[in-house]
């Protein structure tokens, strides 16, 4: 089995072949065990602050919002019951001192991986609906269909589907060293893997080689896929690679990176251990936290689990 990182390992059966059956979805909404997760401004309702947990609620308190047309998404079936997400942005709901809203990025490491994966699914879809209210083909307002997995245009009949943006993220490897960069926009001394969006008409391997050359001036040869991670900010799929660096001299793109450096395996091991132990002095050379696939790619390489 492959490694599962944060936002991966979604335990729900999405039953995608039945999403378009209105009667079936209506019956699920009437079933006693059905659970609803509300997000407000893309933040989930949370119960309990010491051990935070997603606040799964019954359908009843949300019935009015659903009938008023709030975006409702069928997430899937798990533990014998249906799970839905609702966009509660702007909704009036009874204040509850035990409920609060937490940013997904801050919450994800504190909840089980499977719950974080469901949250990623809900956040990406609700965000997609909020930003795709009009038909890209003719400009008319579109309507939600297939339990939240399609938007249809009543005028030109076009169907619009939620998108996932492919992002390649990589470690360029030269002998016993790997290349990391420090982003211009991020303060402090945080180094990470280079990464970028895949462009139209490009293979994943070509995107990897292009990003490393553009950002650091390094040419790469062999490229090997390692692992992927859904990244719901707003809707990317991070795909991790090792790339064989053919050259060594770094020329950074000053628009993207403040600095790029080669790091030895011992340095990476030490940085992985420090990042896993918790927040560090921002002035120290450091890696992203375990939540990020960049951390996991560095961890795997530092343990000599992977070679290009
Ligand atoms: Zn249209």
PDB file of C-alpha atoms and ligand atoms in Angstrom:
ATOM      1  CA  UNK A   1       0.000   0.000   0.000  1.00  0.00           C
ATOM      2  CA  UNK A   2       1.080   3.539  -0.657  1.00  0.00           C
ATOM      3  CA  UNK A   3       1.754   6.093   2.067  1.00  0.00           C
ATOM      4  CA  UNK A   4      -1.287   8.187   3.034  1.00  0.00           C
ATOM      5  CA  UNK A   5      -0.665  11.786   4.042  1.00  0.00           C
ATOM      6  CA  UNK A   6      -2.980  14.383   5.564  1.00  0.00           C
ATOM      7  CA  UNK A   7      -6.149  14.927   3.436  1.00  0.00           C
ATOM      8  CA  UNK A   8      -5.676  11.451   1.884  1.00  0.00           C
ATOM      9  CA  UNK A   9      -7.404   8.206   2.902  1.00  0.00           C
ATOM     10  CA  UNK A  10     -11.037   9.335   2.602  1.00  0.00           C
ATOM     11  CA  UNK A  11     -13.086   6.523   4.228  1.00  0.00           C
ATOM     12  CA  UNK A  12     -16.393   7.390   2.500  1.00  0.00           C
ATOM     13  CA  UNK A  13     -17.854   5.443  -0.410  1.00  0.00           C
ATOM     14  CA  UNK A  14     -18.806   8.282  -2.784  1.00  0.00           C
ATOM     15  CA  UNK A  15     -21.383   6.088  -4.589  1.00  0.00           C
ATOM     16  CA  UNK A  16     -20.780   8.316  -7.601  1.00  0.00           C
ATOM     17  CA  UNK A  17     -23.021   6.227  -9.858  1.00  0.00           C
ATOM     18  CA  UNK A  18     -26.123   7.156  -7.808  1.00  0.00           C
ATOM     19  CA  UNK A  19     -25.565  10.874  -7.163  1.00  0.00           C
ATOM     20  CA  UNK A  20     -27.890  11.796 -10.008  1.00  0.00           C
ATOM     21  CA  UNK A  21     -30.870   9.876  -8.501  1.00  0.00           C
ATOM     22  CA  UNK A  22     -32.950  12.569  -6.802  1.00  0.00           C
ATOM     23  CA  UNK A  23     -35.267  10.142  -4.984  1.00  0.00           C
ATOM     24  CA  UNK A  24     -32.318   8.246  -3.557  1.00  0.00           C
ATOM     25  CA  UNK A  25     -30.646  11.446  -2.325  1.00  0.00           C
ATOM     26  CA  UNK A  26     -33.995  12.637  -0.846  1.00  0.00           C
ATOM     27  CA  UNK A  27     -34.385   9.295   0.958  1.00  0.00           C
ATOM     28  CA  UNK A  28     -30.865   9.641   2.370  1.00  0.00           C
ATOM     29  CA  UNK A  29     -31.755  13.114   3.690  1.00  0.00           C
ATOM     30  CA  UNK A  30     -34.795  11.583   5.434  1.00  0.00           C
ATOM     31  CA  UNK A  31     -32.863   8.664   6.934  1.00  0.00           C
ATOM     32  CA  UNK A  32     -32.367   8.948  10.722  1.00  0.00           C
ATOM     33  CA  UNK A  33     -28.589   8.452  10.848  1.00  0.00           C
ATOM     34  CA  UNK A  34     -27.687  10.935   8.104  1.00  0.00           C
ATOM     35  CA  UNK A  35     -25.028  13.476   9.088  1.00  0.00           C
ATOM     36  CA  UNK A  36     -24.410  17.027   7.916  1.00  0.00           C
ATOM     37  CA  UNK A  37     -21.178  18.971   8.166  1.00  0.00           C
ATOM     38  CA  UNK A  38     -21.633  22.737   7.935  1.00  0.00           C
ATOM     39  CA  UNK A  39     -18.900  25.024   6.669  1.00  0.00           C
ATOM     40  CA  UNK A  40     -19.106  28.754   7.064  1.00  0.00           C
ATOM     41  CA  UNK A  41     -16.681  30.847   5.011  1.00  0.00           C
ATOM     42  CA  UNK A  42     -14.992  27.504   4.202  1.00  0.00           C
ATOM     43  CA  UNK A  43     -14.370  26.801   7.892  1.00  0.00           C
ATOM     44  CA  UNK A  44     -16.035  23.743   9.471  1.00  0.00           C
ATOM     45  CA  UNK A  45     -18.077  23.853  12.637  1.00  0.00           C
ATOM     46  CA  UNK A  46     -16.053  22.206  15.376  1.00  0.00           C
ATOM     47  CA  UNK A  47     -17.132  20.737  18.689  1.00  0.00           C
ATOM     48  CA  UNK A  48     -14.723  20.592  21.617  1.00  0.00           C
ATOM     49  CA  UNK A  49     -11.546  22.582  21.842  1.00  0.00           C
ATOM     50  CA  UNK A  50      -9.258  20.257  23.858  1.00  0.00           C
ATOM     51  CA  UNK A  51      -9.758  17.382  21.395  1.00  0.00           C
ATOM     52  CA  UNK A  52     -11.360  19.061  18.361  1.00  0.00           C
ATOM     53  CA  UNK A  53     -13.777  17.010  16.260  1.00  0.00           C
ATOM     54  CA  UNK A  54     -15.895  17.813  13.223  1.00  0.00           C
ATOM     55  CA  UNK A  55     -19.400  18.771  14.365  1.00  0.00           C
ATOM     56  CA  UNK A  56     -21.519  16.243  12.426  1.00  0.00           C
ATOM     57  CA  UNK A  57     -25.165  17.184  12.937  1.00  0.00           C
ATOM     58  CA  UNK A  58     -28.508  15.595  12.012  1.00  0.00           C
ATOM     59  CA  UNK A  59     -30.354  16.927   8.952  1.00  0.00           C
ATOM     60  CA  UNK A  60     -33.286  18.456  10.893  1.00  0.00           C
ATOM     61  CA  UNK A  61     -31.693  21.763  11.986  1.00  0.00           C
ATOM     62  CA  UNK A  62     -30.515  22.340   8.392  1.00  0.00           C
ATOM     63  CA  UNK A  63     -33.811  21.544   6.672  1.00  0.00           C
ATOM     64  CA  UNK A  64     -34.739  25.235   6.332  1.00  0.00           C
ATOM     65  CA  UNK A  65     -31.353  26.117   4.812  1.00  0.00           C
ATOM     66  CA  UNK A  66     -31.578  23.197   2.377  1.00  0.00           C
ATOM     67  CA  UNK A  67     -35.061  24.260   1.274  1.00  0.00           C
ATOM     68  CA  UNK A  68     -33.861  27.860   0.917  1.00  0.00           C
ATOM     69  CA  UNK A  69     -31.284  26.643  -1.592  1.00  0.00           C
ATOM     70  CA  UNK A  70     -28.049  26.466   0.418  1.00  0.00           C
ATOM     71  CA  UNK A  71     -25.393  24.490  -1.463  1.00  0.00           C
ATOM     72  CA  UNK A  72     -25.682  20.884  -0.315  1.00  0.00           C
ATOM     73  CA  UNK A  73     -23.187  18.203  -1.324  1.00  0.00           C
ATOM     74  CA  UNK A  74     -23.456  14.454  -0.942  1.00  0.00           C
ATOM     75  CA  UNK A  75     -20.010  13.416   0.326  1.00  0.00           C
ATOM     76  CA  UNK A  76     -20.582   9.653   0.532  1.00  0.00           C
ATOM     77  CA  UNK A  77     -21.559   6.773   2.795  1.00  0.00           C
ATOM     78  CA  UNK A  78     -19.529   5.610   5.778  1.00  0.00           C
ATOM     79  CA  UNK A  79     -20.272   3.820   9.053  1.00  0.00           C
ATOM     80  CA  UNK A  80     -23.639   2.876   7.545  1.00  0.00           C
ATOM     81  CA  UNK A  81     -24.872   6.436   7.109  1.00  0.00           C
ATOM     82  CA  UNK A  82     -24.875   9.170   4.506  1.00  0.00           C
ATOM     83  CA  UNK A  83     -22.663  12.235   4.923  1.00  0.00           C
ATOM     84  CA  UNK A  84     -23.476  15.643   3.447  1.00  0.00           C
ATOM     85  CA  UNK A  85     -21.774  19.031   3.536  1.00  0.00           C
ATOM     86  CA  UNK A  86     -23.687  22.299   3.528  1.00  0.00           C
ATOM     87  CA  UNK A  87     -22.471  25.815   2.849  1.00  0.00           C
ATOM     88  CA  UNK A  88     -23.683  27.732   5.904  1.00  0.00           C
ATOM     89  CA  UNK A  89     -22.082  31.019   4.839  1.00  0.00           C
ATOM     90  CA  UNK A  90     -24.533  33.753   5.752  1.00  0.00           C
ATOM     91  CA  UNK A  91     -26.945  31.285   7.397  1.00  0.00           C
ATOM     92  CA  UNK A  92     -28.566  31.991  10.732  1.00  0.00           C
ATOM     93  CA  UNK A  93     -28.049  29.169  13.153  1.00  0.00           C
ATOM     94  CA  UNK A  94     -28.545  28.979  16.880  1.00  0.00           C
ATOM     95  CA  UNK A  95     -25.406  30.106  18.659  1.00  0.00           C
ATOM     96  CA  UNK A  96     -23.818  27.358  20.714  1.00  0.00           C
ATOM     97  CA  UNK A  97     -20.980  28.174  23.064  1.00  0.00           C
ATOM     98  CA  UNK A  98     -19.412  24.796  22.386  1.00  0.00           C
ATOM     99  CA  UNK A  99     -19.201  25.287  18.632  1.00  0.00           C
ATOM    100  CA  UNK A 100     -16.543  27.251  16.850  1.00  0.00           C
ATOM    101  CA  UNK A 101     -15.076  27.706  13.421  1.00  0.00           C
ATOM    102  CA  UNK A 102     -11.462  26.780  12.756  1.00  0.00           C
ATOM    103  CA  UNK A 103      -9.406  27.199   9.623  1.00  0.00           C
ATOM    104  CA  UNK A 104      -8.938  23.859   7.834  1.00  0.00           C
ATOM    105  CA  UNK A 105      -5.149  24.203   7.668  1.00  0.00           C
ATOM    106  CA  UNK A 106      -4.921  24.654  11.436  1.00  0.00           C
ATOM    107  CA  UNK A 107      -7.460  21.950  12.231  1.00  0.00           C
ATOM    108  CA  UNK A 108      -6.353  19.156   9.882  1.00  0.00           C
ATOM    109  CA  UNK A 109      -3.330  17.935  11.899  1.00  0.00           C
ATOM    110  CA  UNK A 110      -5.496  17.689  15.050  1.00  0.00           C
ATOM    111  CA  UNK A 111      -8.200  15.367  13.667  1.00  0.00           C
ATOM    112  CA  UNK A 112      -7.970  11.790  12.287  1.00  0.00           C
ATOM    113  CA  UNK A 113      -6.625  11.547   8.711  1.00  0.00           C
ATOM    114  CA  UNK A 114      -9.929  10.188   7.374  1.00  0.00           C
ATOM    115  CA  UNK A 115     -11.886  13.135   8.825  1.00  0.00           C
ATOM    116  CA  UNK A 116      -9.355  15.572   7.353  1.00  0.00           C
ATOM    117  CA  UNK A 117      -9.859  13.866   3.974  1.00  0.00           C
ATOM    118  CA  UNK A 118     -13.664  14.282   4.197  1.00  0.00           C
ATOM    119  CA  UNK A 119     -13.084  17.909   5.150  1.00  0.00           C
ATOM    120  CA  UNK A 120     -10.844  18.390   2.096  1.00  0.00           C
ATOM    121  CA  UNK A 121     -13.593  16.971  -0.138  1.00  0.00           C
ATOM    122  CA  UNK A 122     -16.200  19.286   1.441  1.00  0.00           C
ATOM    123  CA  UNK A 123     -14.028  22.409   1.399  1.00  0.00           C
ATOM    124  CA  UNK A 124     -12.909  22.042  -2.217  1.00  0.00           C
ATOM    125  CA  UNK A 125     -16.466  21.431  -3.449  1.00  0.00           C
ATOM    126  CA  UNK A 126     -18.100  24.242  -1.480  1.00  0.00           C
ATOM    127  CA  UNK A 127     -15.412  26.632  -2.679  1.00  0.00           C
ATOM    128  CA  UNK A 128     -15.926  25.464  -6.270  1.00  0.00           C
ATOM    129  CA  UNK A 129     -19.683  26.118  -6.094  1.00  0.00           C
ATOM    130  CA  UNK A 130     -19.127  29.577  -4.592  1.00  0.00           C
ATOM    131  CA  UNK A 131     -16.843  30.537  -7.494  1.00  0.00           C
ATOM    132  CA  UNK A 132     -18.788  28.925 -10.376  1.00  0.00           C
ATOM    133  CA  UNK A 133     -22.251  30.391 -10.175  1.00  0.00           C
ATOM    134  CA  UNK A 134     -22.318  31.350 -13.850  1.00  0.00           C
ATOM    135  CA  UNK A 135     -21.944  29.321 -17.004  1.00  0.00           C
ATOM    136  CA  UNK A 136     -18.440  29.581 -18.483  1.00  0.00           C
ATOM    137  CA  UNK A 137     -19.960  29.075 -21.931  1.00  0.00           C
ATOM    138  CA  UNK A 138     -22.853  31.582 -22.048  1.00  0.00           C
ATOM    139  CA  UNK A 139     -22.774  33.513 -18.759  1.00  0.00           C
ATOM    140  CA  UNK A 140     -26.201  32.432 -17.451  1.00  0.00           C
ATOM    141  CA  UNK A 141     -26.653  31.496 -13.780  1.00  0.00           C
ATOM    142  CA  UNK A 142     -26.110  27.742 -13.307  1.00  0.00           C
ATOM    143  CA  UNK A 143     -27.912  25.314 -10.983  1.00  0.00           C
ATOM    144  CA  UNK A 144     -26.538  22.622  -8.698  1.00  0.00           C
ATOM    145  CA  UNK A 145     -27.223  19.073  -9.937  1.00  0.00           C
ATOM    146  CA  UNK A 146     -26.176  15.504  -9.089  1.00  0.00           C
ATOM    147  CA  UNK A 147     -26.145  16.136  -5.337  1.00  0.00           C
ATOM    148  CA  UNK A 148     -23.515  18.846  -5.652  1.00  0.00           C
ATOM    149  CA  UNK A 149     -21.184  17.207  -8.194  1.00  0.00           C
ATOM    150  CA  UNK A 150     -22.318  19.092 -11.302  1.00  0.00           C
ATOM    151  CA  UNK A 151     -23.562  22.594 -12.159  1.00  0.00           C
ATOM    152  CA  UNK A 152     -25.920  22.763 -15.130  1.00  0.00           C
ATOM    153  CA  UNK A 153     -26.760  25.705 -17.316  1.00  0.00           C
ATOM    154  CA  UNK A 154     -30.515  25.964 -17.988  1.00  0.00           C
ATOM    155  CA  UNK A 155     -29.910  28.102 -21.092  1.00  0.00           C
ATOM    156  CA  UNK A 156     -27.205  26.369 -23.128  1.00  0.00           C
ATOM    157  CA  UNK A 157     -27.480  22.959 -21.370  1.00  0.00           C
ATOM    158  CA  UNK A 158     -23.754  22.834 -20.593  1.00  0.00           C
ATOM    159  CA  UNK A 159     -22.676  20.730 -17.611  1.00  0.00           C
ATOM    160  CA  UNK A 160     -19.796  21.983 -15.484  1.00  0.00           C
ATOM    161  CA  UNK A 161     -17.812  19.645 -13.251  1.00  0.00           C
ATOM    162  CA  UNK A 162     -15.634  20.408 -10.213  1.00  0.00           C
ATOM    163  CA  UNK A 163     -11.972  20.796 -11.179  1.00  0.00           C
ATOM    164  CA  UNK A 164      -8.810  19.601  -9.521  1.00  0.00           C
ATOM    165  CA  UNK A 165      -5.636  21.493 -10.394  1.00  0.00           C
ATOM    166  CA  UNK A 166      -2.573  19.252 -10.846  1.00  0.00           C
ATOM    167  CA  UNK A 167       0.543  20.507  -9.068  1.00  0.00           C
ATOM    168  CA  UNK A 168       3.948  18.831  -9.321  1.00  0.00           C
ATOM    169  CA  UNK A 169       6.189  19.029  -6.263  1.00  0.00           C
ATOM    170  CA  UNK A 170       9.665  17.590  -6.385  1.00  0.00           C
ATOM    171  CA  UNK A 171      13.022  16.896  -4.830  1.00  0.00           C
ATOM    172  CA  UNK A 172      15.827  17.287  -7.340  1.00  0.00           C
ATOM    173  CA  UNK A 173      18.545  14.839  -6.279  1.00  0.00           C
ATOM    174  CA  UNK A 174      22.259  15.216  -7.026  1.00  0.00           C
ATOM    175  CA  UNK A 175      24.328  12.395  -5.498  1.00  0.00           C
ATOM    176  CA  UNK A 176      23.626  12.516  -1.778  1.00  0.00           C
ATOM    177  CA  UNK A 177      22.092  15.990  -1.761  1.00  0.00           C
ATOM    178  CA  UNK A 178      18.671  17.442  -2.588  1.00  0.00           C
ATOM    179  CA  UNK A 179      17.556  20.870  -3.746  1.00  0.00           C
ATOM    180  CA  UNK A 180      15.232  23.010  -1.624  1.00  0.00           C
ATOM    181  CA  UNK A 181      14.123  26.580  -2.130  1.00  0.00           C
ATOM    182  CA  UNK A 182      13.049  29.434   0.086  1.00  0.00           C
ATOM    183  CA  UNK A 183       9.974  31.211  -1.213  1.00  0.00           C
ATOM    184  CA  UNK A 184      10.136  34.951  -1.740  1.00  0.00           C
ATOM    185  CA  UNK A 185       6.678  35.483  -0.298  1.00  0.00           C
ATOM    186  CA  UNK A 186       7.291  33.520   2.921  1.00  0.00           C
ATOM    187  CA  UNK A 187       9.096  35.263   5.777  1.00  0.00           C
ATOM    188  CA  UNK A 188      11.727  33.484   7.876  1.00  0.00           C
ATOM    189  CA  UNK A 189      14.044  30.665   6.864  1.00  0.00           C
ATOM    190  CA  UNK A 190      11.550  27.995   5.780  1.00  0.00           C
ATOM    191  CA  UNK A 191      12.892  25.859   2.917  1.00  0.00           C
ATOM    192  CA  UNK A 192      10.692  23.519   0.909  1.00  0.00           C
ATOM    193  CA  UNK A 193      10.468  21.449  -2.245  1.00  0.00           C
ATOM    194  CA  UNK A 194      10.081  23.348  -5.502  1.00  0.00           C
ATOM    195  CA  UNK A 195       6.570  23.069  -6.944  1.00  0.00           C
ATOM    196  CA  UNK A 196       4.300  24.431  -9.626  1.00  0.00           C
ATOM    197  CA  UNK A 197       1.083  23.952 -11.583  1.00  0.00           C
ATOM    198  CA  UNK A 198       1.083  21.595 -14.542  1.00  0.00           C
ATOM    199  CA  UNK A 199       0.407  23.584 -17.714  1.00  0.00           C
ATOM    200  CA  UNK A 200      -1.881  22.593 -20.594  1.00  0.00           C
ATOM    201  CA  UNK A 201      -0.198  20.267 -23.057  1.00  0.00           C
ATOM    202  CA  UNK A 202       2.483  19.070 -20.647  1.00  0.00           C
ATOM    203  CA  UNK A 203       3.242  15.683 -19.084  1.00  0.00           C
ATOM    204  CA  UNK A 204       3.923  15.455 -15.356  1.00  0.00           C
ATOM    205  CA  UNK A 205       7.590  14.659 -16.038  1.00  0.00           C
ATOM    206  CA  UNK A 206       7.928  17.670 -18.330  1.00  0.00           C
ATOM    207  CA  UNK A 207       6.315  19.898 -15.700  1.00  0.00           C
ATOM    208  CA  UNK A 208       8.810  18.653 -13.085  1.00  0.00           C
ATOM    209  CA  UNK A 209      11.809  19.375 -15.333  1.00  0.00           C
ATOM    210  CA  UNK A 210      10.436  22.785 -16.332  1.00  0.00           C
ATOM    211  CA  UNK A 211       9.791  23.910 -12.745  1.00  0.00           C
ATOM    212  CA  UNK A 212      13.259  22.943 -11.518  1.00  0.00           C
ATOM    213  CA  UNK A 213      14.906  24.652 -14.503  1.00  0.00           C
ATOM    214  CA  UNK A 214      12.768  27.813 -14.249  1.00  0.00           C
ATOM    215  CA  UNK A 215      13.023  28.260 -10.499  1.00  0.00           C
ATOM    216  CA  UNK A 216      16.601  27.106  -9.838  1.00  0.00           C
ATOM    217  CA  UNK A 217      18.352  26.826 -13.226  1.00  0.00           C
ATOM    218  CA  UNK A 218      18.987  23.089 -12.713  1.00  0.00           C
ATOM    219  CA  UNK A 219      18.477  20.638 -15.588  1.00  0.00           C
ATOM    220  CA  UNK A 220      16.883  17.292 -14.689  1.00  0.00           C
ATOM    221  CA  UNK A 221      16.885  13.879 -16.359  1.00  0.00           C
ATOM    222  CA  UNK A 222      14.984  10.911 -14.911  1.00  0.00           C
ATOM    223  CA  UNK A 223      11.795  11.707 -12.993  1.00  0.00           C
ATOM    224  CA  UNK A 224      10.132   9.226 -10.647  1.00  0.00           C
ATOM    225  CA  UNK A 225       6.628   9.500  -9.147  1.00  0.00           C
ATOM    226  CA  UNK A 226       6.383   8.932  -5.397  1.00  0.00           C
ATOM    227  CA  UNK A 227       3.034   9.926  -3.882  1.00  0.00           C
ATOM    228  CA  UNK A 228       0.157  12.375  -4.026  1.00  0.00           C
ATOM    229  CA  UNK A 229      -1.900  14.486  -1.641  1.00  0.00           C
ATOM    230  CA  UNK A 230      -5.214  16.323  -2.085  1.00  0.00           C
ATOM    231  CA  UNK A 231      -4.649  19.978  -1.117  1.00  0.00           C
ATOM    232  CA  UNK A 232      -7.979  21.776  -0.589  1.00  0.00           C
ATOM    233  CA  UNK A 233      -6.686  25.378  -0.857  1.00  0.00           C
ATOM    234  CA  UNK A 234      -8.740  25.608  -2.954  1.00  0.00           C
ATOM    235  CA  UNK A 235      -8.574  22.395  -4.981  1.00  0.00           C
ATOM    236  CA  UNK A 236      -5.172  21.035  -5.966  1.00  0.00           C
ATOM    237  CA  UNK A 237      -3.717  17.583  -6.221  1.00  0.00           C
ATOM    238  CA  UNK A 238      -0.086  17.671  -5.149  1.00  0.00           C
ATOM    239  CA  UNK A 239       1.914  15.017  -6.989  1.00  0.00           C
ATOM    240  CA  UNK A 240       5.342  14.300  -5.513  1.00  0.00           C
ATOM    241  CA  UNK A 241       8.402  13.283  -7.547  1.00  0.00           C
ATOM    242  CA  UNK A 242      12.129  12.689  -7.317  1.00  0.00           C
ATOM    243  CA  UNK A 243      14.101  14.158 -10.206  1.00  0.00           C
ATOM    244  CA  UNK A 244      17.671  13.310 -11.177  1.00  0.00           C
ATOM    245  CA  UNK A 245      19.589  16.608 -11.338  1.00  0.00           C
ATOM    246  CA  UNK A 246      22.054  16.695 -14.245  1.00  0.00           C
ATOM    247  CA  UNK A 247      23.629  20.021 -13.284  1.00  0.00           C
ATOM    248  CA  UNK A 248      24.638  21.597  -9.992  1.00  0.00           C
ATOM    249  CA  UNK A 249      25.002  25.334 -10.377  1.00  0.00           C
ATOM    250  CA  UNK A 250      21.951  27.180  -9.054  1.00  0.00           C
ATOM    251  CA  UNK A 251      20.445  30.280 -10.661  1.00  0.00           C
ATOM    252  CA  UNK A 252      17.258  31.258  -8.854  1.00  0.00           C
ATOM    253  CA  UNK A 253      14.277  32.956 -10.432  1.00  0.00           C
ATOM    254  CA  UNK A 254      14.044  36.044  -8.205  1.00  0.00           C
ATOM    255  CA  UNK A 255      10.292  36.324  -8.905  1.00  0.00           C
ATOM    256  CA  UNK A 256       9.730  32.975  -7.173  1.00  0.00           C
ATOM    257  CA  UNK A 257      12.597  32.191  -4.822  1.00  0.00           C
ATOM    258  CA  UNK A 258      14.687  34.207  -2.419  1.00  0.00           C
ATOM    259  CA  UNK A 259      17.248  31.402  -2.335  1.00  0.00           C
ATOM    260  CA  UNK A 260      17.826  27.741  -3.300  1.00  0.00           C
ATOM    261  CA  UNK A 261      20.396  25.397  -1.788  1.00  0.00           C
ATOM    262  CA  UNK A 262      21.621  21.833  -1.868  1.00  0.00           C
ATOM    263  CA  UNK A 263      21.093  19.992   1.434  1.00  0.00           C
ATOM    264  CA  UNK A 264      22.863  16.801   2.572  1.00  0.00           C
ATOM    265  CA  UNK A 265      20.965  13.776   3.828  1.00  0.00           C
ATOM    266  CA  UNK A 266      22.129  14.469   7.395  1.00  0.00           C
ATOM    267  CA  UNK A 267      20.865  18.057   7.200  1.00  0.00           C
ATOM    268  CA  UNK A 268      17.490  16.881   5.866  1.00  0.00           C
ATOM    269  CA  UNK A 269      17.209  14.217   8.601  1.00  0.00           C
ATOM    270  CA  UNK A 270      17.821  16.827  11.254  1.00  0.00           C
ATOM    271  CA  UNK A 271      15.337  19.280   9.702  1.00  0.00           C
ATOM    272  CA  UNK A 272      12.659  16.557   9.371  1.00  0.00           C
ATOM    273  CA  UNK A 273      13.040  15.683  13.058  1.00  0.00           C
ATOM    274  CA  UNK A 274      12.800  19.321  14.113  1.00  0.00           C
ATOM    275  CA  UNK A 275       9.750  20.035  11.918  1.00  0.00           C
ATOM    276  CA  UNK A 276       8.000  16.906  13.265  1.00  0.00           C
ATOM    277  CA  UNK A 277       8.638  18.064  16.848  1.00  0.00           C
ATOM    278  CA  UNK A 278       6.579  21.233  16.385  1.00  0.00           C
ATOM    279  CA  UNK A 279       6.904  24.915  15.543  1.00  0.00           C
ATOM    280  CA  UNK A 280      10.492  26.088  15.400  1.00  0.00           C
ATOM    281  CA  UNK A 281      12.354  29.380  15.662  1.00  0.00           C
ATOM    282  CA  UNK A 282      11.390  31.045  12.347  1.00  0.00           C
ATOM    283  CA  UNK A 283      14.950  32.350  11.939  1.00  0.00           C
ATOM    284  CA  UNK A 284      16.338  28.785  11.758  1.00  0.00           C
ATOM    285  CA  UNK A 285      16.590  26.902   8.476  1.00  0.00           C
ATOM    286  CA  UNK A 286      13.537  24.632   8.641  1.00  0.00           C
ATOM    287  CA  UNK A 287      11.088  22.433   6.706  1.00  0.00           C
ATOM    288  CA  UNK A 288       7.264  22.560   6.437  1.00  0.00           C
ATOM    289  CA  UNK A 289       5.287  20.591   9.065  1.00  0.00           C
ATOM    290  CA  UNK A 290       4.275  16.907   8.567  1.00  0.00           C
ATOM    291  CA  UNK A 291       0.891  18.064   7.185  1.00  0.00           C
ATOM    292  CA  UNK A 292       2.621  19.009   3.917  1.00  0.00           C
ATOM    293  CA  UNK A 293       3.719  16.493   1.288  1.00  0.00           C
ATOM    294  CA  UNK A 294       6.986  18.494   1.017  1.00  0.00           C
ATOM    295  CA  UNK A 295       7.823  17.329   4.539  1.00  0.00           C
ATOM    296  CA  UNK A 296       6.900  13.745   3.671  1.00  0.00           C
ATOM    297  CA  UNK A 297       9.034  13.677   0.504  1.00  0.00           C
ATOM    298  CA  UNK A 298      12.001  14.948   2.538  1.00  0.00           C
ATOM    299  CA  UNK A 299      11.318  12.384   5.278  1.00  0.00           C
ATOM    300  CA  UNK A 300      11.162   9.499   2.806  1.00  0.00           C
ATOM    301  CA  UNK A 301      14.344  10.538   1.032  1.00  0.00           C
ATOM    302  CA  UNK A 302      16.186  11.157   4.338  1.00  0.00           C
ATOM    303  CA  UNK A 303      15.354   7.598   5.412  1.00  0.00           C
ATOM    304  CA  UNK A 304      16.759   6.314   2.126  1.00  0.00           C
ATOM    305  CA  UNK A 305      13.365   4.855   1.202  1.00  0.00           C
ATOM    306  CA  UNK A 306      13.528   6.391  -2.251  1.00  0.00           C
ATOM    307  CA  UNK A 307      16.060   6.916  -4.997  1.00  0.00           C
ATOM    308  CA  UNK A 308      15.542   8.365  -8.412  1.00  0.00           C
TER     309      UNK A 308
HETATM  310 ZN1  LIG B   1     -24.678  28.222 -20.499  1.00  0.00          ZN
END
